[in-house]
Coordinates of C-alpha atoms and ligand atoms in Angstrom, one line a residue:
X251 CA 0.3 0.1 0.1
X252 CA 1.5 3.7 -0.7
X253 CA -0.7 5.5 1.7
X254 CA -3.9 5.3 2.7
X255 CA -7.0 7.0 0.5
X256 CA -8.5 9.0 3.4
X257 CA -6.8 10.8 6.3
X258 CA -9.2 9.6 9.2
X259 CA -11.3 6.3 9.5
X260 CA -13.7 5.6 11.4
X261 CA -12.6 2.1 12.3
X262 CA -8.4 0.6 11.6
X263 CA -7.8 -2.7 11.9
X264 CA -4.3 -4.1 12.7
X265 CA -3.6 -7.6 11.6
X266 CA -5.9 -9.0 8.2
X267 CA -5.5 -12.9 9.4
X268 CA -9.1 -14.4 10.5
X269 CA -9.9 -12.5 13.0
X270 CA -9.6 -9.1 11.4
X271 CA -10.6 -9.6 7.9
X272 CA -14.2 -11.3 10.2
X273 CA -14.3 -7.6 12.2
X274 CA -13.4 -5.4 9.3
X275 CA -16.4 -6.7 6.8
X276 CA -18.5 -7.1 9.9
X277 CA -17.3 -3.2 10.9
X278 CA -17.9 -2.0 7.0
X279 CA -20.9 -3.9 6.5
X280 CA -22.2 -1.6 9.9
X281 CA -21.7 1.4 8.0
X282 CA -17.9 2.4 9.4
X283 CA -15.1 3.5 7.2
X284 CA -12.2 0.5 7.8
X285 CA -9.1 0.3 6.8
X286 CA -7.6 -3.4 7.2
X287 CA -3.7 -3.5 7.6
X288 CA -1.4 -5.9 7.3
X289 CA 2.3 -6.4 7.1
X290 CA 2.6 -9.5 4.6
X291 CA 1.9 -8.8 1.3
X292 CA -1.7 -10.5 0.8
X293 CA -4.4 -10.9 3.4
X294 CA -5.0 -13.7 5.2
X295 CA -2.9 -14.1 8.3
X296 CA -1.9 -18.2 9.3
X297 CA -4.8 -18.7 7.3
X298 CA -2.2 -18.6 3.6
X299 CA -0.9 -21.3 1.7
X300 CA 2.4 -21.6 -0.1
X301 CA 2.9 -23.9 -3.5
X302 CA 5.7 -26.8 -3.7
X303 CA 6.1 -28.6 -7.0
X304 CA 2.8 -28.2 -7.8
X305 CA 1.3 -29.4 -4.5
X306 CA -0.4 -26.4 -2.1
X307 CA 0.5 -26.5 1.2
X308 CA -1.2 -25.1 4.1
X309 CA 0.7 -23.9 6.4
X310 CA -1.9 -22.2 10.3
X311 CA -5.0 -24.0 8.7
X312 CA -5.4 -28.1 8.6
X313 CA -8.6 -28.6 9.8
X314 CA -11.2 -27.5 12.0
X315 CA -14.4 -28.0 14.5
X316 CA -18.1 -27.7 13.8
X317 CA -18.1 -28.0 10.4
X318 CA -22.1 -29.3 10.0
X319 CA -24.2 -27.9 9.2
X320 CA -26.3 -25.6 12.1
X321 CA -22.8 -26.3 14.4
X322 CA -20.7 -23.2 15.0
X323 CA -18.1 -22.9 12.5
X324 CA -20.6 -23.3 9.9
X325 CA -23.2 -20.6 11.2
X326 CA -19.9 -18.0 12.2
X327 CA -19.5 -19.1 8.7
X328 CA -23.5 -17.3 7.7
X329 CA -23.2 -14.9 10.3
X330 CA -20.3 -13.3 7.8
X331 CA -21.8 -14.0 4.7
X332 CA -19.4 -16.2 2.7
X333 CA -20.9 -19.8 3.6
X334 CA -22.5 -20.2 0.2
X335 CA -19.0 -19.1 -1.0
X336 CA -17.1 -22.4 0.8
X337 CA -17.5 -26.1 0.4
X338 CA -16.9 -28.0 3.7
X339 CA -14.8 -30.9 3.2
X340 CA -16.1 -33.5 6.8
X341 CA -13.7 -35.9 7.3
X342 CA -14.6 -39.7 8.2
X343 CA -17.8 -39.8 10.4
X344 CA -16.5 -42.7 12.0
X345 CA -13.0 -42.0 13.1
X346 CA -12.4 -38.3 11.7
X347 CA -9.0 -38.6 14.1
X348 CA -6.9 -42.2 15.0
X349 CA -4.1 -41.7 17.8
X350 CA -2.1 -44.0 18.0
X351 CA -0.2 -44.0 21.7
X352 CA 3.2 -46.2 20.1
X353 CA 4.4 -47.2 24.1
X354 CA 1.4 -48.5 25.3
X355 CA 0.6 -49.7 21.7
X356 CA -2.7 -48.9 21.1
X357 CA -4.9 -46.7 18.6
X358 CA -7.7 -45.1 19.3
X359 CA -10.4 -44.3 17.1
X360 CA -12.5 -40.7 17.8
X361 CA -15.4 -40.8 16.1
X362 CA -17.5 -37.4 15.1
X363 CA -20.3 -37.1 17.9
X364 CA -20.7 -37.0 21.5
X365 CA -22.4 -39.4 22.0
X366 CA -21.0 -41.9 19.9
X367 CA -17.5 -41.0 20.9
X368 CA -18.4 -41.9 24.5
X369 CA -19.7 -44.7 23.1
X370 CA -17.2 -46.6 21.1
X371 CA -14.5 -45.6 24.1
X372 CA -16.9 -47.0 26.7
X373 CA -16.8 -50.2 25.2
X374 CA -12.8 -49.9 24.8
X375 CA -12.5 -48.8 28.7
X376 CA -15.1 -50.2 30.5
X377 CA -13.8 -49.3 33.7
X378 CA -14.4 -46.4 32.5
X379 CA -17.8 -46.1 32.0
X380 CA -18.7 -43.2 34.6
X381 CA -15.9 -41.0 33.8
X382 CA -16.8 -41.1 30.0
X383 CA -20.9 -40.2 31.0
X384 CA -19.2 -37.3 33.2
X385 CA -16.8 -35.7 31.1
X386 CA -19.4 -35.6 28.3
X387 CA -21.8 -33.7 30.3
X388 CA -19.8 -31.4 31.5
X389 CA -17.9 -30.3 27.5
X390 CA -21.8 -30.1 27.0
X391 CA -22.5 -28.2 30.0
X392 CA -19.5 -25.9 29.1
X393 CA -20.2 -25.4 25.3
X394 CA -24.1 -24.6 26.6
X395 CA -23.0 -22.3 28.8
X396 CA -19.7 -20.5 27.0
X397 CA -21.1 -17.2 25.2
X398 CA -21.5 -17.6 21.5
X399 CA -20.6 -21.1 21.1
X400 CA -24.5 -22.6 21.6
X401 CA -26.0 -21.7 17.7
X402 CA -28.9 -19.7 18.2
X403 CA -29.5 -18.3 21.4
X404 CA -28.9 -15.2 22.8
X405 CA -25.7 -13.7 23.5
X406 CA -24.8 -12.9 26.4
X407 CA -21.5 -11.9 28.1
X408 CA -17.8 -13.7 27.8
X409 CA -17.3 -14.4 31.0
X410 CA -15.7 -16.4 33.4
X411 CA -16.8 -20.4 34.8
X412 CA -15.9 -21.9 37.2
X413 CA -14.1 -25.1 35.4
X414 CA -12.1 -21.8 33.9
X415 CA -10.4 -22.1 37.2
X416 CA -9.6 -26.0 37.5
X417 CA -7.0 -27.1 35.7
X418 CA -7.7 -29.9 32.5
X419 CA -4.6 -32.2 34.7
X420 CA -6.6 -32.3 38.3
X421 CA -9.5 -33.7 36.7
X422 CA -7.9 -36.6 34.9
X423 CA -6.5 -37.6 37.8
X424 CA -9.4 -36.8 39.9
X425 CA -12.3 -38.9 37.3
X426 CA -9.6 -41.1 34.9
X427 CA -7.7 -43.9 35.5
X428 CA -7.0 -45.8 32.4
X429 CA -3.4 -43.8 30.9
X430 CA -5.0 -44.0 27.6
X431 CA -7.8 -42.4 27.5
X432 CA -5.7 -39.5 29.8
X433 CA -3.7 -39.3 26.7
X434 CA -6.7 -39.5 24.1
X435 CA -7.9 -36.9 26.0
X436 CA -4.9 -34.9 26.3
X437 CA -4.6 -35.4 23.1
X438 CA -6.5 -32.4 22.5
X439 CA -3.6 -30.3 23.5
X440 CA -2.5 -30.3 20.0
X441 CA -5.4 -28.5 19.0
X442 CA -4.7 -25.3 21.8
X443 CA -1.2 -25.4 22.5
X444 CA -1.1 -26.0 26.1
X445 CA -0.1 -28.7 28.2
X446 CA -3.0 -30.2 30.6
X447 CA -1.6 -28.9 34.0
X448 CA -1.7 -25.1 32.0
X449 CA -5.0 -25.2 30.1
X450 CA -8.1 -25.1 32.7
X451 CA -10.6 -28.2 32.0
X452 CA -13.5 -24.6 30.6
X453 CA -11.0 -24.2 27.9
X454 CA -10.0 -27.9 27.6
X455 CA -13.9 -29.0 26.9
X456 CA -14.8 -25.4 24.4
X457 CA -12.4 -26.5 21.9
X458 CA -12.5 -30.4 22.8
X459 CA -16.7 -30.1 22.1
X460 CA -15.9 -29.0 18.7
X461 CA -13.6 -31.8 17.5
X462 CA -16.0 -33.9 18.7
X463 CA -19.1 -32.4 17.1
X464 CA -17.6 -33.0 13.5
X465 CA -14.2 -32.0 12.2
X466 CA -13.3 -31.5 8.3
X467 CA -11.6 -29.2 6.3
X468 CA -12.2 -26.9 3.8
X469 CA -12.0 -27.4 -0.4
X470 CA -9.2 -25.7 -1.3
X471 CA -7.8 -24.6 2.4
X472 CA -6.9 -21.8 4.4
X473 CA -6.9 -19.6 0.7
X474 CA -9.9 -20.5 -0.1
X475 CA -11.6 -19.1 3.4
X476 CA -8.5 -15.5 3.0
X477 CA -9.6 -15.0 -0.4
X478 CA -13.6 -15.4 0.8
X479 CA -13.5 -13.2 3.7
X480 CA -10.6 -10.6 1.6
X481 CA -13.9 -10.3 -1.4
X482 CA -16.5 -10.2 1.4
X483 CA -14.4 -6.9 3.2
X484 CA -13.5 -5.4 -0.2
X485 CA -17.4 -5.9 -0.9
X486 CA -18.4 -4.2 2.4
X487 CA -16.2 -1.4 1.6
X488 CA -12.8 -2.7 3.5
X489 CA -9.9 -1.0 2.4
X490 CA -7.3 -3.4 3.1
X491 CA -4.0 -2.2 2.6
X492 CA -1.2 -4.5 2.7
X493 CA 2.6 -5.1 3.0
X494 CA 1.5 -2.0 6.0
X495 CA 2.5 -2.2 8.8
X496 CA 1.3 -0.6 11.7
X497 CA 4.8 1.3 13.6
X498 CA 3.4 3.3 17.0
X499 CA 0.4 5.7 18.2
X500 CA 1.1 9.4 18.5
X501 CA -0.8 10.0 22.0
X502 CA -4.1 11.3 22.2
X503 CA -6.6 14.0 24.4
X504 CA -7.7 11.7 28.0
X505 CA -6.2 8.3 27.4
X506 CA -6.8 7.7 24.4
X507 CA -4.6 6.6 21.2
X508 CA -4.1 9.7 18.3
X509 CA -3.2 9.1 15.0
X510 CA -1.0 5.8 13.7
X511 CA 2.1 6.3 12.0
X512 CA 2.3 3.2 9.6
X513 CA 5.3 1.4 8.4
X514 CA 5.3 3.1 5.1
X515 CA 5.3 6.6 6.7
X516 CA 2.0 7.5 6.7
X517 CA 0.3 8.5 9.3
X518 CA -4.2 7.9 9.6
X519 CA -6.0 8.8 12.2
X520 CA -9.4 6.5 13.2
X521 CA -11.9 7.3 15.7
X522 CA -11.5 3.5 16.8
X523 CA -8.9 1.0 16.3
X524 CA -8.7 -2.6 16.9
X525 CA -5.5 -4.5 17.4
X526 CA -5.8 -8.2 16.2
X527 CA -2.1 -9.0 16.5
X528 CA -0.2 -10.9 19.3
X529 CA -0.8 -9.1 23.2
X530 CA 3.5 -8.8 23.7
X531 CA 2.9 -6.3 20.4
X532 CA 0.0 -4.7 21.6
X533 CA 1.7 -3.5 24.7
X534 CA 4.2 -2.7 23.2
X535 CA 2.4 0.0 20.7
X536 CA 0.9 1.1 23.8
X537 CA 2.8 1.4 26.8
X538 CA 4.0 4.9 25.3
X539 CA 0.2 5.9 25.9
X540 CA 0.3 5.4 29.8
X541 CA -0.9 1.3 31.4
X542 CA -0.9 0.9 34.3
X543 CA 1.8 -1.1 36.1
X544 CA -1.0 -3.9 36.6
X545 CA -1.9 -4.2 32.9
X546 CA 2.0 -4.7 31.9
X547 CA 2.5 -7.6 34.7
X548 CA -0.1 -9.1 33.5
X549 CA 0.6 -8.9 30.0
X550 CA 4.5 -9.7 30.4
X551 CA 3.0 -12.7 32.2
X552 CA 1.7 -14.7 29.6
X553 CA 3.3 -17.0 27.8
X554 CA 3.4 -18.1 24.7
X555 CA 1.3 -21.4 23.0
X556 CA 4.1 -24.4 21.6
X557 CA 4.3 -24.4 18.1
X558 CA 4.9 -27.1 15.0
X559 CA 8.1 -28.3 13.0
X560 CA 6.6 -29.4 9.9
X561 CA 7.4 -31.3 6.9
X562 CA 5.6 -31.2 3.7
X563 CA 5.6 -33.9 1.6
X564 CA 4.2 -34.9 -1.7
X565 CA 3.0 -38.6 -3.1
X566 CA 4.0 -39.1 -5.9
X567 CA 1.5 -42.6 -7.4
X568 CA -1.6 -43.2 -7.1
X569 CA -4.1 -41.8 -4.3
X570 CA -4.7 -43.9 -1.3
X571 CA -7.9 -45.0 -0.9
X572 CA -9.6 -43.2 1.6
X573 CA -6.6 -40.4 1.6
X574 CA -7.7 -37.3 3.3
X575 CA -10.3 -39.0 4.8
X576 CA -9.3 -38.4 9.0
X577 CA -5.6 -36.7 10.9
X578 CA -2.9 -39.5 12.4
X579 CA -1.2 -38.6 15.4
X580 CA 1.0 -40.6 16.7
X581 CA 2.2 -40.1 20.8
X582 CA 5.4 -41.9 22.3
X583 CA 3.5 -41.9 25.6
X584 CA 0.0 -40.7 26.9
X585 CA 1.4 -37.6 29.6
X586 CA 0.8 -34.6 27.9
X587 CA 2.5 -32.5 30.5
X588 CA 5.2 -35.3 30.3
X589 CA 5.7 -34.8 26.5
X590 CA 4.9 -31.1 26.2
X591 CA 7.8 -30.1 28.4
X592 CA 10.9 -29.1 26.0
X593 CA 13.3 -31.4 28.3
X594 CA 11.1 -34.1 27.0
X595 CA 13.5 -37.4 25.9
X596 CA 11.4 -39.0 23.6
X597 CA 9.4 -38.7 20.5
X598 CA 7.6 -35.7 20.1
X599 CA 3.8 -35.3 19.3
X600 CA 3.3 -35.7 15.7
X601 CA -0.1 -35.2 13.6
X602 CA -0.3 -36.1 9.8
X603 CA -2.7 -34.7 7.7
X604 CA -3.0 -35.7 4.3
X605 CA -4.9 -33.8 1.3
X606 CA -5.9 -35.4 -1.5
X607 CA -5.1 -34.4 -4.8
X608 CA -7.4 -32.7 -7.2
X609 CA -6.8 -33.8 -10.9
X610 CA -8.7 -31.2 -13.0
X611 CA -5.9 -29.1 -11.0
X612 CA -3.0 -31.2 -11.5
X613 CA -3.2 -30.7 -8.1
X614 CA -0.7 -33.6 -6.6
X615 CA -2.4 -35.3 -3.1
X616 CA 0.3 -33.7 -0.5
X617 CA 1.0 -34.7 3.2
X618 CA 2.2 -32.1 6.4
X619 CA 3.6 -33.4 9.0
X620 CA 3.7 -31.3 11.9
X621 CA 6.0 -32.5 15.2
X622 CA 5.2 -30.1 18.2
X623 CA 8.0 -27.4 18.8
X624 CA 9.8 -25.1 20.8
X625 CA 10.8 -21.7 20.7
X626 CA 13.5 -23.2 22.6
X627 CA 14.5 -25.5 19.7
X628 CA 15.5 -22.5 17.8
X629 CA 16.3 -20.8 20.7
X630 CA 20.6 -19.8 18.8
X631 CA 18.8 -18.6 15.7
X632 CA 16.2 -16.6 16.5
X633 CA 18.9 -13.5 15.7
X634 CA 18.2 -14.0 12.0
X635 CA 15.9 -13.7 9.6
X636 CA 14.8 -16.1 7.1
X637 CA 16.6 -16.3 4.0
X638 CA 19.8 -15.5 6.3
X639 CA 20.0 -18.8 8.4
X640 CA 23.4 -20.1 9.0
X641 CA 24.3 -23.9 7.1
X642 CA 23.8 -24.7 11.3
X643 CA 19.5 -23.7 11.4
X644 CA 19.5 -26.1 7.6
X645 CA 21.2 -28.9 9.0
X646 CA 18.6 -29.1 11.9
X647 CA 16.1 -28.9 9.6
X648 CA 17.3 -31.5 7.5
X649 CA 18.0 -33.3 10.1
X650 CA 13.8 -33.4 12.1
X651 CA 13.1 -33.4 8.4
X652 CA 14.9 -37.3 8.3
X653 CA 13.2 -38.3 12.1
X654 CA 9.9 -37.7 10.9
X655 CA 10.8 -39.4 7.8
X656 CA 11.6 -42.4 9.2
X657 CA 9.0 -42.2 12.1
X658 CA 6.2 -42.0 9.4
X659 CA 7.9 -45.4 7.2
X660 CA 6.3 -47.5 9.7
X661 CA 2.7 -46.2 9.3
X662 CA 1.6 -44.6 6.4
X663 CA 1.0 -47.2 3.9
X664 CA 2.5 -44.7 1.1
X665 CA 5.3 -43.3 3.4
X666 CA 8.1 -44.4 0.8
X667 CA 6.2 -42.8 -2.1
X668 CA 6.1 -39.8 0.1
X669 CA 9.0 -37.3 -1.9
X670 CA 9.9 -34.6 0.9
X671 CA 9.7 -30.8 -1.3
X672 CA 10.2 -28.6 2.4
X673 CA 10.3 -27.9 6.0
X674 CA 9.1 -24.8 8.3
X675 CA 10.7 -24.0 11.7
X676 CA 8.9 -22.0 14.2
X677 CA 10.9 -19.4 12.9
X678 CA 10.0 -19.5 9.5
X679 CA 6.3 -19.4 11.0
X680 CA 7.0 -16.2 12.8
X681 CA 8.8 -14.7 10.0
X682 CA 6.0 -15.6 7.7
X683 CA 3.5 -14.2 10.2
X684 CA 4.9 -11.5 11.9
X685 CA 4.6 -13.1 15.2
X686 CA 6.4 -12.6 18.0
X687 CA 7.7 -16.3 18.7
X688 CA 6.1 -18.6 15.5
X689 CA 3.4 -20.0 18.3
X690 CA 0.9 -22.2 16.9
X691 CA -1.4 -20.3 19.1
X692 CA -1.1 -17.3 20.8
X693 CA -0.4 -17.2 24.4
X694 CA -1.0 -20.3 26.3
X695 CA -3.9 -21.5 28.1
X696 CA -3.8 -20.6 31.6
X697 CA -5.6 -21.7 33.9
X698 CA -7.6 -18.5 35.8
X699 CA -5.7 -16.1 33.5
X700 CA -7.7 -13.9 30.2
X701 CA -6.7 -13.2 27.4
X702 CA -6.8 -9.5 26.2
X703 CA -10.2 -8.9 24.8
X704 CA -12.2 -6.0 24.1
X705 CA -11.8 -2.8 25.7
X706 CA -8.3 -2.4 26.4
X707 CA -7.4 0.4 28.8
X708 CA -6.2 3.2 25.8
X709 CA -10.1 3.4 25.8
X710 CA -10.5 3.8 21.8
X711 CA -7.9 0.1 21.6
X712 CA -9.9 -3.0 21.3
X713 CA -8.1 -6.8 21.5
X714 CA -9.0 -9.9 19.2
X715 CA -7.2 -12.5 17.5
X716 CA -6.7 -16.5 18.8
X717 CA -4.7 -15.5 22.0
X718 CA -8.2 -13.0 22.9
X719 CA -11.4 -15.8 23.2
X720 CA -10.2 -19.2 22.1
X721 CA -7.2 -20.3 20.1
X722 CA -7.5 -21.4 16.5
X723 CA -8.9 -20.1 13.2
X724 CA -11.9 -20.8 15.0
X725 CA -11.4 -19.1 18.3
X726 CA -9.9 -15.8 15.7
X727 CA -13.2 -15.6 13.7
X728 CA -15.5 -15.7 17.0
X729 CA -13.0 -13.2 18.6
X730 CA -13.6 -11.0 15.9
X731 CA -17.1 -11.1 14.9
X732 CA -17.8 -11.0 19.1
X733 CA -15.4 -7.5 19.5
X734 CA -17.8 -6.6 16.5
X735 CA -20.5 -7.0 18.8
X736 CA -18.6 -4.9 21.0
X737 CA -17.9 -1.9 18.8
X738 CA -21.4 -1.1 17.4
X739 CA -23.5 -2.2 20.4
X740 CA -24.9 -5.7 21.5
X741 CA -28.3 -4.9 20.4
X742 CA -27.2 -3.7 17.0
X743 CA -25.1 -6.6 16.6
X744 CA -27.7 -9.2 17.6
X745 CA -30.2 -7.5 15.9
X746 CA -28.6 -7.5 12.0
X747 CA -27.2 -11.0 12.9
X748 CA -30.3 -12.7 14.3
X749 CA -31.2 -13.4 10.8
X750 CA -28.2 -16.6 10.1
X751 CA -28.5 -18.6 13.8
Ligands
FAD92 C1 1.6 -24.6 11.7 C2 0.2 -24.3 12.1 C3 -0.7 -24.8 12.2 C4 -1.6 -24.8 12.8 N1 -2.8 -25.0 12.6 C5 -3.9 -25.4 12.4 C6 -5.5 -26.1 12.4 O1 -5.7 -27.1 11.5 N2 -6.3 -25.7 12.6 C7 -6.7 -24.5 13.0 O2 -8.0 -24.1 13.1 N3 -5.9 -23.1 13.5 C8 -4.7 -23.9 13.2 N4 -3.4 -23.4 13.6 C9 -3.4 -21.8 14.7 C10 -4.8 -20.3 14.1 O3 -3.3 -20.4 12.6 C11 -4.3 -19.2 14.5 O4 -4.9 -19.6 15.3 C12 -5.2 -18.2 13.8 O5 -5.0 -18.5 12.1 C13 -4.8 -17.0 13.9 O6 -5.5 -15.9 13.5 P1 -5.9 -14.6 13.6 O7 -6.7 -14.1 13.3 O8 -5.9 -14.9 15.2 O9 -4.0 -14.8 13.9 P2 -3.3 -13.9 12.3 O10 -3.8 -15.3 10.9 O11 -2.1 -14.4 12.4 O12 -3.5 -12.5 12.0 C14 -2.6 -11.6 12.3 C15 -2.1 -10.4 11.4 O13 -1.2 -10.0 11.8 C16 -0.5 -9.4 11.1 N5 0.5 -8.0 12.1 C17 1.1 -8.2 13.1 N6 1.9 -6.9 13.5 C18 0.7 -5.9 12.5 C19 1.7 -4.8 12.6 N7 1.9 -3.8 13.6 N8 0.9 -4.2 11.8 C20 -0.1 -4.8 10.5 N9 0.0 -6.3 10.8 C21 0.4 -6.9 11.3 C22 0.7 -9.4 10.3 O14 0.5 -10.0 9.3 C23 -0.9 -11.6 10.4 O15 -1.3 -11.5 9.3 C24 -1.7 -23.3 13.4 C25 -0.8 -22.8 13.8 C26 0.3 -22.5 13.2 C27 1.5 -22.1 13.0

């Protein structure tokens, strides 16, 4: 973007990922003039795909939950007015996720539907019958009491529940005995990035509920969602400025932010600014405007979630039957607190996502293998930028990719036909996604801790994004909607979106 078309906007939205795009397009639909800024050359944030050897690989959107008609993901797309533009592709309802616990030598399938999964697991763990009844009831109850999670119910306030103050670890240890079943429940940590001792039972339940309802992806992957959101935003009149970051605010009157300075040197005035970026970056931007020590300490206490090391491969030859119908995860042990400790000596948790080819488009089938990673893994090169890293860093990536290929050799029937074409470390994600640490889900979800959401102490600034309410693409989208509800007024928002319920 050379310079913004106007000198002043009603709303400036910073970060054109899922949350920023969703919020910007709704604000514009409510008649506001909106400038949406992103440092990246195209809108979409972590939704964006990249291409290698004719295949398209997703970075930050492989699958989501609640995709059946009337469930939350589907519903949010309807509220945003883009449901008709996307083809949702459900995974195998009998085994949408497959977990292998290597040391215990047990495989577990996760069928969709809370009752169906409960029944399947009860058959496999009969001694845990009562605990499983309790667990699935608790998931339902927490989803019902969480604003916005039950489609069709009027929205209230996103408040904390008692279960927000209890860790998943304490629930697992109090209710369950079988280590493999504890592992299967703990495995959802891969979808929110925080170990059971940190995450509250409520935060776990909000994510697990959706993945138990249903799961799948979008035809065309993250690009399809990013493009649909960006088109809808432009139709609504949002001005999207890419390759342009928000660098700083001038002090405004009465604990407000004044004009913003952009990375291209332009300044822009606004009534309100919505920040859908990393909370630590929000702190850096707002700190010069005067924050209370308590707010500063609160944000400084956040910790990034875990991240991933990714290896991307093309599957040569014919596409295997059932390819892309479920996600396969392999765990050395069953204790996710141990496995999510950077010092864990065994193999790290690994998730394999299959993407069917598209013969019409000439796209071959491909796989993305995501192995748990920590900032410590790449700390030695944290000061380097992409394209300028030393040979030791390349050796690290090669060694890790080779180890992933070896792990999959005995597991995927087509493993000897995978041609590995690229890798990404947490530094790769950090630099492409302009985040602070390359973590997968923003900040770690910690028992009793609030993310940054809604109106901030600098009164004309607001926060949303994956670190606000719930992680992942669904959580980011939800935060975008709810922050707009706060910004335009709850009654006006609820009336305008009632038809989509
Ligand atoms: C490897 C990996 C795999 C994942 N897999 C899944 C998955 O399968 N399913 C799922 O639901 N979630 C997944 N996630 C998480 C998911 O991608 C994120 O939760 C979600 O995309 C976050 O959306 P967001 O809008 O909050 O942030 P982002 O998409 O990160 O958008 C923030 C934007 O802000 C921009 N920005 C930052 N600073 C500035 C600034 N100062 N000025 C202007 N722009 C700025 C950035 O360039 C970025 O585009 C994965 C993440 C990773 C890393």
